[in-house]
PDB file of C-alpha atoms and ligand atoms in Angstrom:
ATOM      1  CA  UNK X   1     161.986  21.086-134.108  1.00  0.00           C
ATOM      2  CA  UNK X   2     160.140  21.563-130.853  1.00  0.00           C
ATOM      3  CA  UNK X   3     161.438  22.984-128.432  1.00  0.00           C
ATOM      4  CA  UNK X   4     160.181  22.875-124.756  1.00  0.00           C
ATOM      5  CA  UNK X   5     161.553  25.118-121.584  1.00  0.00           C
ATOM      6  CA  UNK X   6     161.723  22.889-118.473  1.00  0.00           C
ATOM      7  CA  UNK X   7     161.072  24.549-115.164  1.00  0.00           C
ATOM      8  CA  UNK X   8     160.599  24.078-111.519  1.00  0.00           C
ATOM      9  CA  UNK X   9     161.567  25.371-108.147  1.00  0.00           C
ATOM     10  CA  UNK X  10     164.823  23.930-106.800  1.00  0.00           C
ATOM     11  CA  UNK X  11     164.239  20.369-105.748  1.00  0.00           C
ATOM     12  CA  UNK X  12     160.830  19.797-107.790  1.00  0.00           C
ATOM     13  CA  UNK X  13     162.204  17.148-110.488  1.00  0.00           C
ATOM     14  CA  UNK X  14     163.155  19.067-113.336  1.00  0.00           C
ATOM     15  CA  UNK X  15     166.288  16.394-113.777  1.00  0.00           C
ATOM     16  CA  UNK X  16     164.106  13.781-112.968  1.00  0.00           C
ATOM     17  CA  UNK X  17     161.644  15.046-115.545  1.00  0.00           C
ATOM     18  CA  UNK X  18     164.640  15.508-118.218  1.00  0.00           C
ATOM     19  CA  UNK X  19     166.104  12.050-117.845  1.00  0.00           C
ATOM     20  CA  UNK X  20     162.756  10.820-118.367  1.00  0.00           C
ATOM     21  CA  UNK X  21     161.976  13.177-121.347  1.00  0.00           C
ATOM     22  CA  UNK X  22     165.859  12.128-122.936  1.00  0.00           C
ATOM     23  CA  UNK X  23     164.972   8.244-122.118  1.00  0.00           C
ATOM     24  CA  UNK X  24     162.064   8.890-124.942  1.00  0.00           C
ATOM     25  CA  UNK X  25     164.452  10.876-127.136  1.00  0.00           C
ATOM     26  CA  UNK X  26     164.673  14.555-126.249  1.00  0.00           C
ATOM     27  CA  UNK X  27     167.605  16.436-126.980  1.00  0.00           C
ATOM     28  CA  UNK X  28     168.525  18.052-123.080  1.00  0.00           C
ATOM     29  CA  UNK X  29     170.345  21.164-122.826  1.00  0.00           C
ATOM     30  CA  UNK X  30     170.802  21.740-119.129  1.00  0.00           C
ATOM     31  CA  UNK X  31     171.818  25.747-118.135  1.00  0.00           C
ATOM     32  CA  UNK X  32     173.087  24.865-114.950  1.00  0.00           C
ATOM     33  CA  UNK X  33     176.126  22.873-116.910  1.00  0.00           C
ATOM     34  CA  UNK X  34     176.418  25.642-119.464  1.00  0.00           C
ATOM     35  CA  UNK X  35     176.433  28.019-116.935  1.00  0.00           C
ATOM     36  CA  UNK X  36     179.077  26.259-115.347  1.00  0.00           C
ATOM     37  CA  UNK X  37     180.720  25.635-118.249  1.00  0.00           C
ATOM     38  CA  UNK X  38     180.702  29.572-119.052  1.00  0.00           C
ATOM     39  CA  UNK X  39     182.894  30.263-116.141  1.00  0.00           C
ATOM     40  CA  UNK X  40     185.529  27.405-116.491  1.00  0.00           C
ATOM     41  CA  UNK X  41     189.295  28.358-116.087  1.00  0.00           C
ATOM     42  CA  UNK X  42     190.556  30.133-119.202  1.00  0.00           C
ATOM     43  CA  UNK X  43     187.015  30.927-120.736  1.00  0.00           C
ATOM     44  CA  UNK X  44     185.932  34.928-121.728  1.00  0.00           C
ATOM     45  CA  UNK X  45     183.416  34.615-119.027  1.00  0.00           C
ATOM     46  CA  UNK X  46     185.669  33.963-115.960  1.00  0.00           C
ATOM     47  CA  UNK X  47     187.724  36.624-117.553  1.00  0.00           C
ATOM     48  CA  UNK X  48     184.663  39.198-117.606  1.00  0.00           C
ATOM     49  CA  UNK X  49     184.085  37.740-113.831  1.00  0.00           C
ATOM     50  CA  UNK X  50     187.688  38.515-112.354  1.00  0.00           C
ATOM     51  CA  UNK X  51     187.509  42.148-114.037  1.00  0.00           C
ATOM     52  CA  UNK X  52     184.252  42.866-112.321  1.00  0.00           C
ATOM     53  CA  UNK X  53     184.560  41.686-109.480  1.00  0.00           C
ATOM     54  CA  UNK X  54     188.551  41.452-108.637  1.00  0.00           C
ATOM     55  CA  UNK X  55     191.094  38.514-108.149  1.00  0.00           C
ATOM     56  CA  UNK X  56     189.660  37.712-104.683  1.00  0.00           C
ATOM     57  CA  UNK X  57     186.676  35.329-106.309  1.00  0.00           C
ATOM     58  CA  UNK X  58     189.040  32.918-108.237  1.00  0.00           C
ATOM     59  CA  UNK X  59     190.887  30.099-106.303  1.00  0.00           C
ATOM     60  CA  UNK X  60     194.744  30.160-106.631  1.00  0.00           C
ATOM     61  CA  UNK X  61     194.767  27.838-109.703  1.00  0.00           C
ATOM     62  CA  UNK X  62     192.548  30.244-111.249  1.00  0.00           C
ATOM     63  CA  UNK X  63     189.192  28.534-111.104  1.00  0.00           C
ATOM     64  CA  UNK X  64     186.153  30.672-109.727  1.00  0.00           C
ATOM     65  CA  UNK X  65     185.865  30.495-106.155  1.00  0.00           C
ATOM     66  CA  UNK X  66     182.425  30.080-105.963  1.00  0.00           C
ATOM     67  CA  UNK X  67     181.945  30.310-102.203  1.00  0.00           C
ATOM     68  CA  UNK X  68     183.881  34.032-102.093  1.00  0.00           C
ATOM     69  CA  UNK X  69     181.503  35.453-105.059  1.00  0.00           C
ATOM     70  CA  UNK X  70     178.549  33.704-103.730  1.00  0.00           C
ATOM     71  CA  UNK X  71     179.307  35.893-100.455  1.00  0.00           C
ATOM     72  CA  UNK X  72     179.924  38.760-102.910  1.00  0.00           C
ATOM     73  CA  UNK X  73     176.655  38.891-104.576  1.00  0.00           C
ATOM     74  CA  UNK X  74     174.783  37.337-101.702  1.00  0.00           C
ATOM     75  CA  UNK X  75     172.494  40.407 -99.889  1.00  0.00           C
ATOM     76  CA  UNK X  76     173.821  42.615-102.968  1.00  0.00           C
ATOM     77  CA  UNK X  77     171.433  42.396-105.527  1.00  0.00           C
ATOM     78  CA  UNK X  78     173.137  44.651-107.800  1.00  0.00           C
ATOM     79  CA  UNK X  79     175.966  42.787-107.729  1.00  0.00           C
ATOM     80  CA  UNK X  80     174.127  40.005-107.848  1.00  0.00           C
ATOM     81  CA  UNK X  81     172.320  41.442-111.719  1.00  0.00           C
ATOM     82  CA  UNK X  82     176.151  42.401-112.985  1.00  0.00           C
ATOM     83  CA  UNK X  83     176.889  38.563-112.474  1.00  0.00           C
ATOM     84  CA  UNK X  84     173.975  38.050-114.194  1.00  0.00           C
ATOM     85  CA  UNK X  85     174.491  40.212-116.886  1.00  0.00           C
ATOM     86  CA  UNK X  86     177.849  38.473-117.601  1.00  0.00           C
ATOM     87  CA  UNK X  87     176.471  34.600-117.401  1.00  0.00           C
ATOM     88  CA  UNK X  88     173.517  34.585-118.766  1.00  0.00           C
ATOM     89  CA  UNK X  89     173.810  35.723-122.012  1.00  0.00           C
ATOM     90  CA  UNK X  90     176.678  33.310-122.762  1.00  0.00           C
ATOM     91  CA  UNK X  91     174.491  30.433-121.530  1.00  0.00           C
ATOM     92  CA  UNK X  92     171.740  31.423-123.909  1.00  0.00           C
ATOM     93  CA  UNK X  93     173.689  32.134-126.580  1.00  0.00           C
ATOM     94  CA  UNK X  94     175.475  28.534-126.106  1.00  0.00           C
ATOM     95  CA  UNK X  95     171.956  27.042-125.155  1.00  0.00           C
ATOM     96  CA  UNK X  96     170.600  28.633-129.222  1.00  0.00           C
ATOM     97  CA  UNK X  97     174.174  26.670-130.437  1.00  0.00           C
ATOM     98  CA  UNK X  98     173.171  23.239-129.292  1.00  0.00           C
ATOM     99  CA  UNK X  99     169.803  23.684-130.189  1.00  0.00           C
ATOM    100  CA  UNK X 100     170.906  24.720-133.519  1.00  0.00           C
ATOM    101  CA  UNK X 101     173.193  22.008-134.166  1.00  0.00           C
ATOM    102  CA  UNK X 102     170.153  19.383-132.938  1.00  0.00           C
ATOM    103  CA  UNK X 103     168.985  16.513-135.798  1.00  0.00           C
ATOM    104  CA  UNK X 104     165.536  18.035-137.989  1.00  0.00           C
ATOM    105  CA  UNK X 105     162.637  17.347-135.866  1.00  0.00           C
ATOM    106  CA  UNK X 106     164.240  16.612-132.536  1.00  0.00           C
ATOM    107  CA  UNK X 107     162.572  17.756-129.665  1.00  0.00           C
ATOM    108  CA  UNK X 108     164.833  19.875-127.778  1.00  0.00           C
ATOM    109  CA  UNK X 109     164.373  20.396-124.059  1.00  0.00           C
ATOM    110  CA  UNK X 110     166.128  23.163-122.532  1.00  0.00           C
ATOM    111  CA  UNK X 111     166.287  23.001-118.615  1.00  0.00           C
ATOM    112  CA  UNK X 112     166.437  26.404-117.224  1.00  0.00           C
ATOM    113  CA  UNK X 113     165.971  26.716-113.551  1.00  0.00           C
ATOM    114  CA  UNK X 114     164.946  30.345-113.412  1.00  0.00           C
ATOM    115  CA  UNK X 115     163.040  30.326-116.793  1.00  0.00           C
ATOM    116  CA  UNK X 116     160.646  32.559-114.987  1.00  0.00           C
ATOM    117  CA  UNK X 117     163.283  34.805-113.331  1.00  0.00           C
ATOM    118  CA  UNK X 118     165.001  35.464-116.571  1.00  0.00           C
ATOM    119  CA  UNK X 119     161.762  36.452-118.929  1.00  0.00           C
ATOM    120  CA  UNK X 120     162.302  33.599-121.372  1.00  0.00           C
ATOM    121  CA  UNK X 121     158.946  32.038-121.705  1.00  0.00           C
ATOM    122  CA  UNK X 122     158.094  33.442-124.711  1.00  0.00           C
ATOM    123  CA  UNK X 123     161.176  31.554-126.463  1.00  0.00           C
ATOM    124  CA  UNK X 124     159.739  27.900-126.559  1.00  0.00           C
ATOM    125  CA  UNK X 125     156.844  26.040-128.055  1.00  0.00           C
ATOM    126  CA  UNK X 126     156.028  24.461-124.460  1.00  0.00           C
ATOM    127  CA  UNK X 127     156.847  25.423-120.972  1.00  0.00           C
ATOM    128  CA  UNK X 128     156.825  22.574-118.583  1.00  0.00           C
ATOM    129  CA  UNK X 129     156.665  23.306-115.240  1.00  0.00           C
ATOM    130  CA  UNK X 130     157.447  20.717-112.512  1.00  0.00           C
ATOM    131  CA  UNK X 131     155.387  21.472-108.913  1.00  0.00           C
ATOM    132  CA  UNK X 132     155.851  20.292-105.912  1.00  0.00           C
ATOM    133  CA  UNK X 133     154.899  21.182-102.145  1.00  0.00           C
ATOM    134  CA  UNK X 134     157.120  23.185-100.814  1.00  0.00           C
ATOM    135  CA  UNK X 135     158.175  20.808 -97.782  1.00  0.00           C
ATOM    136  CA  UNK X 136     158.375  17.955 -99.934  1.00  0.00           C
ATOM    137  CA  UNK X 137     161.215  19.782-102.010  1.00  0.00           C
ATOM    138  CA  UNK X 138     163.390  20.970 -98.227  1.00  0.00           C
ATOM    139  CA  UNK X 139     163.182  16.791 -97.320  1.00  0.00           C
ATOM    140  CA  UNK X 140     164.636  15.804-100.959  1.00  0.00           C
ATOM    141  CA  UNK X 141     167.043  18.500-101.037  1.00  0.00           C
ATOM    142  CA  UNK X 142     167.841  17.430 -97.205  1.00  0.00           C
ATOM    143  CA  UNK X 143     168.265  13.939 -98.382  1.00  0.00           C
ATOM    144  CA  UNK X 144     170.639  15.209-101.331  1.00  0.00           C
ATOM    145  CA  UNK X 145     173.094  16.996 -98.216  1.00  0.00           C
ATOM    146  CA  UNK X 146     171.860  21.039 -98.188  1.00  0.00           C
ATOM    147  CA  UNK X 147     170.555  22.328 -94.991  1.00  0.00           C
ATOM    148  CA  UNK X 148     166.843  22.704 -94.232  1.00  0.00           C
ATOM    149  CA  UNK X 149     167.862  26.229 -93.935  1.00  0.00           C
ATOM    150  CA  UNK X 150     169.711  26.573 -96.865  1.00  0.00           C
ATOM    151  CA  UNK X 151     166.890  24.963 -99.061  1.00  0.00           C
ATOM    152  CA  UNK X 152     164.320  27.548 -97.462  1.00  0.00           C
ATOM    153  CA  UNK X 153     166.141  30.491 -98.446  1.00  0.00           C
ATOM    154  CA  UNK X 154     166.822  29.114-102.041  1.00  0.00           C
ATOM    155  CA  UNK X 155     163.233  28.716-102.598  1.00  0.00           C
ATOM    156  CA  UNK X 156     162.884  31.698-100.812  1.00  0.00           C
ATOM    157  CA  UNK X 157     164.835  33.653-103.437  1.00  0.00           C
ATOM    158  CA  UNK X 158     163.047  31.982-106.228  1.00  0.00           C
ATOM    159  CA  UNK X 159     159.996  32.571-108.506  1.00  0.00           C
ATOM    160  CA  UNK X 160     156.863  31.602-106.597  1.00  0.00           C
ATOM    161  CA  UNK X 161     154.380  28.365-107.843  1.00  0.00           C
ATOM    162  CA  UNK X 162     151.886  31.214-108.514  1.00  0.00           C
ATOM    163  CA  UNK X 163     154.178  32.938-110.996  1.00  0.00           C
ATOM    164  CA  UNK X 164     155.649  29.670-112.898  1.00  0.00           C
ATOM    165  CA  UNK X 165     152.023  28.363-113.031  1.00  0.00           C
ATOM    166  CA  UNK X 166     151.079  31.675-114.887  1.00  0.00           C
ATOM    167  CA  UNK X 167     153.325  31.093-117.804  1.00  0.00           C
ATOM    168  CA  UNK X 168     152.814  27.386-117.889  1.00  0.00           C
ATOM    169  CA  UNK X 169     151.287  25.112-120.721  1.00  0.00           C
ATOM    170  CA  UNK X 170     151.884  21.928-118.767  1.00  0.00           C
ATOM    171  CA  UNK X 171     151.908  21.182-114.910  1.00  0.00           C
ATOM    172  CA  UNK X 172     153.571  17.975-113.690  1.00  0.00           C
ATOM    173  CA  UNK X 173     152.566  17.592-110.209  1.00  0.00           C
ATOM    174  CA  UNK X 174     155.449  15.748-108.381  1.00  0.00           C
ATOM    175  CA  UNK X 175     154.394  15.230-104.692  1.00  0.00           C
ATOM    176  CA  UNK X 176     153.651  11.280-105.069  1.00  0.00           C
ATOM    177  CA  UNK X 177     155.993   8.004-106.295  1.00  0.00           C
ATOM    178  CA  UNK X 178     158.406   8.503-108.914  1.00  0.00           C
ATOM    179  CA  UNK X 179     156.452   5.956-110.549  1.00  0.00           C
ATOM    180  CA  UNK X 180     153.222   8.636-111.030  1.00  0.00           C
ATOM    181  CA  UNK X 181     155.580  11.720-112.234  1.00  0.00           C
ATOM    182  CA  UNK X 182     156.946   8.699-114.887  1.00  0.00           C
ATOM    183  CA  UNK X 183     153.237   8.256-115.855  1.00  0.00           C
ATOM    184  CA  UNK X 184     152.534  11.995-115.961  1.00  0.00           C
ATOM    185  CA  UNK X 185     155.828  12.410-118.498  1.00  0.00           C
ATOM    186  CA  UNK X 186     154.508   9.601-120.662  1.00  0.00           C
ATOM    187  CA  UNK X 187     151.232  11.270-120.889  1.00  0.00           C
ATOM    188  CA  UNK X 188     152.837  14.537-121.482  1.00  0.00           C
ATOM    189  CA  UNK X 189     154.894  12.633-124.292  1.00  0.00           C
ATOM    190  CA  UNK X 190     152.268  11.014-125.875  1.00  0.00           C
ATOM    191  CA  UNK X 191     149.758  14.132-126.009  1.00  0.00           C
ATOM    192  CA  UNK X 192     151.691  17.240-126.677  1.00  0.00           C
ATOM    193  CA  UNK X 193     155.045  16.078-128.126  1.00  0.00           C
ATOM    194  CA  UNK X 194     153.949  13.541-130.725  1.00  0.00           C
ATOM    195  CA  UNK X 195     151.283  15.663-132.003  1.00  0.00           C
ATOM    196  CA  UNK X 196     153.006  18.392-132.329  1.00  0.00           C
ATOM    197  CA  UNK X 197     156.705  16.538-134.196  1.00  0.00           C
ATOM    198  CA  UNK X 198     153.896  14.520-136.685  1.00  0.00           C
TER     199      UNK X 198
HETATM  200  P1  ADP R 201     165.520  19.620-109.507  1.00  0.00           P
HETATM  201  O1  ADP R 201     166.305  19.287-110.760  1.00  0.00           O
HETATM  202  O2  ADP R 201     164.211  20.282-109.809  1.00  0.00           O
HETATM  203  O3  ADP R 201     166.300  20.369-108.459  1.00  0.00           O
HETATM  204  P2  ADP R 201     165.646  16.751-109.029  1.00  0.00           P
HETATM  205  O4  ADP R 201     165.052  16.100-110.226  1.00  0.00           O
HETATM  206  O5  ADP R 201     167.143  16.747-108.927  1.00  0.00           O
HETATM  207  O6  ADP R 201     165.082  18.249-108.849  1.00  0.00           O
HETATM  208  O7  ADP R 201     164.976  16.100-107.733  1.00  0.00           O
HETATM  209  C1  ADP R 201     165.408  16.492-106.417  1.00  0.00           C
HETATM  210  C2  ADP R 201     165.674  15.225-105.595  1.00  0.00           C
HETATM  211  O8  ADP R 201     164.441  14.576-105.339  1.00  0.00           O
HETATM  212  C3  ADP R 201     166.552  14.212-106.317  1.00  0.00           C
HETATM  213  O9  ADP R 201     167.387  13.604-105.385  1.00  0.00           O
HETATM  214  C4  ADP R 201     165.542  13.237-106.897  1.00  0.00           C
HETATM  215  O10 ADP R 201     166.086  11.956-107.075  1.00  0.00           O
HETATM  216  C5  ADP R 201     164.445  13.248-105.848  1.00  0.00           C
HETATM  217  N1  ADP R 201     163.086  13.015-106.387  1.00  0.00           N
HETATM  218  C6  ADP R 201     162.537  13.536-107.506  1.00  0.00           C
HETATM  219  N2  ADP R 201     161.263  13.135-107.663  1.00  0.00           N
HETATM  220  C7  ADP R 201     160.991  12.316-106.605  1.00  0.00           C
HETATM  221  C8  ADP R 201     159.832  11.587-106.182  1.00  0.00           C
HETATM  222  N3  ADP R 201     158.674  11.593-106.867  1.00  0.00           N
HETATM  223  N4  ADP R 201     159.930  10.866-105.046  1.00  0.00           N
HETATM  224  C9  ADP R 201     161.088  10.859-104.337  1.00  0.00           C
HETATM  225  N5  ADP R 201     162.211  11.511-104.658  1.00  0.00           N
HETATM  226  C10 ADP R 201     162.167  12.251-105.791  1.00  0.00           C
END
């Protein structure tokens, strides 16, 4: 098995760069759906969520209201790390289980938005980071509905290009056509994965 950690500041391509990656046969384990998964109604984690943080952050059905905690751990960063501390190692320890349960020799690419944020480098064979200027990420995540503003302050909040670049093995540069990140995936495909599942 080989197993690669996807990366990239909020509106750089990493799903672009997955559904390319799965189009040539990669296994994709995506954290944002496990982490959402990991607080669905009626799982241990919303559970741990409504203890810590009291009734007020799940809707009336008893789904997380993700607006309320967002304005709980938003400006609170301790908070913010006891949120963490409950998600994120369910989403890693479900992210080991699918990798687990992946065919012999499948390459396995795991997703993880804040790969840099959370110290997991060292847990792959490959980290592949998607770039791209930071202006050219506001306009796409404009055209996908946020806010210029909100877009600022989420890359804001994240890991800089400086410190994703430093544990990097592979840069996809993404400012161009989708047609040249396509080209830069095939290349990636062809010269590090192959070689290394032969
Ligand atoms: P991420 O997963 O890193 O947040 P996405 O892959 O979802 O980023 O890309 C963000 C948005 O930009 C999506 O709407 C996507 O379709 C679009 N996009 C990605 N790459 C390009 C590109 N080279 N040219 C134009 N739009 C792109």
């Amino acid at each position: 098995m080989l197993k690669i950690g996807l990366t990239g500041g909020i509106g750089s391509g990493k799903s672009t760069v997955a559904a390319l990656l799965a189009e040539r046969g990669a296994v994709v384990v995506d954290a944002d759906r496990l982490a959402r998964e990991a607080v669905a109604p009626g799982t241990p984690g919303l559970t741990a969520i409504a203890e810590e943080f009291g009734p007020g952050v799940l809707t009336e059905d008893g789904a997380l209201d993700r607006a309320a905690l967002a304005s709980v751990v938003f400006a609170d960063p301790a908070a913010r790390a006891r949120l963490d501390a409950i998600v994120h190692p369910r989403v890693r320890a479900r992210a080991a289980e699918l990798a687990a349960a992946a065919p012999p020799g499948s390459v396995v690419v795991q997703d993880v938005p804040l790969l840099v944020e959370t110290g997991q480098a060292g847990s792959f064979d490959l980290v592949l980071v998607v770039e791209t200027e930071a202006e050219t990420r506001v306009a796409r995540l404009v055209d996908r509905g946020l806010s210029a503003a909100d877009a600022r302050a989420r890359i804001a909040s994240q890991a800089t290009d400086e410190q994703r670049r430093a544990v990097a093995d592979v840069v996809l540069r993404n400012d161009g056509a989708p047609e040249e990140l396509a080209a830069q995936v095939q290349r990636f495909w062809s010269e590090r994965v192959e070689p290394a599942t032969r």
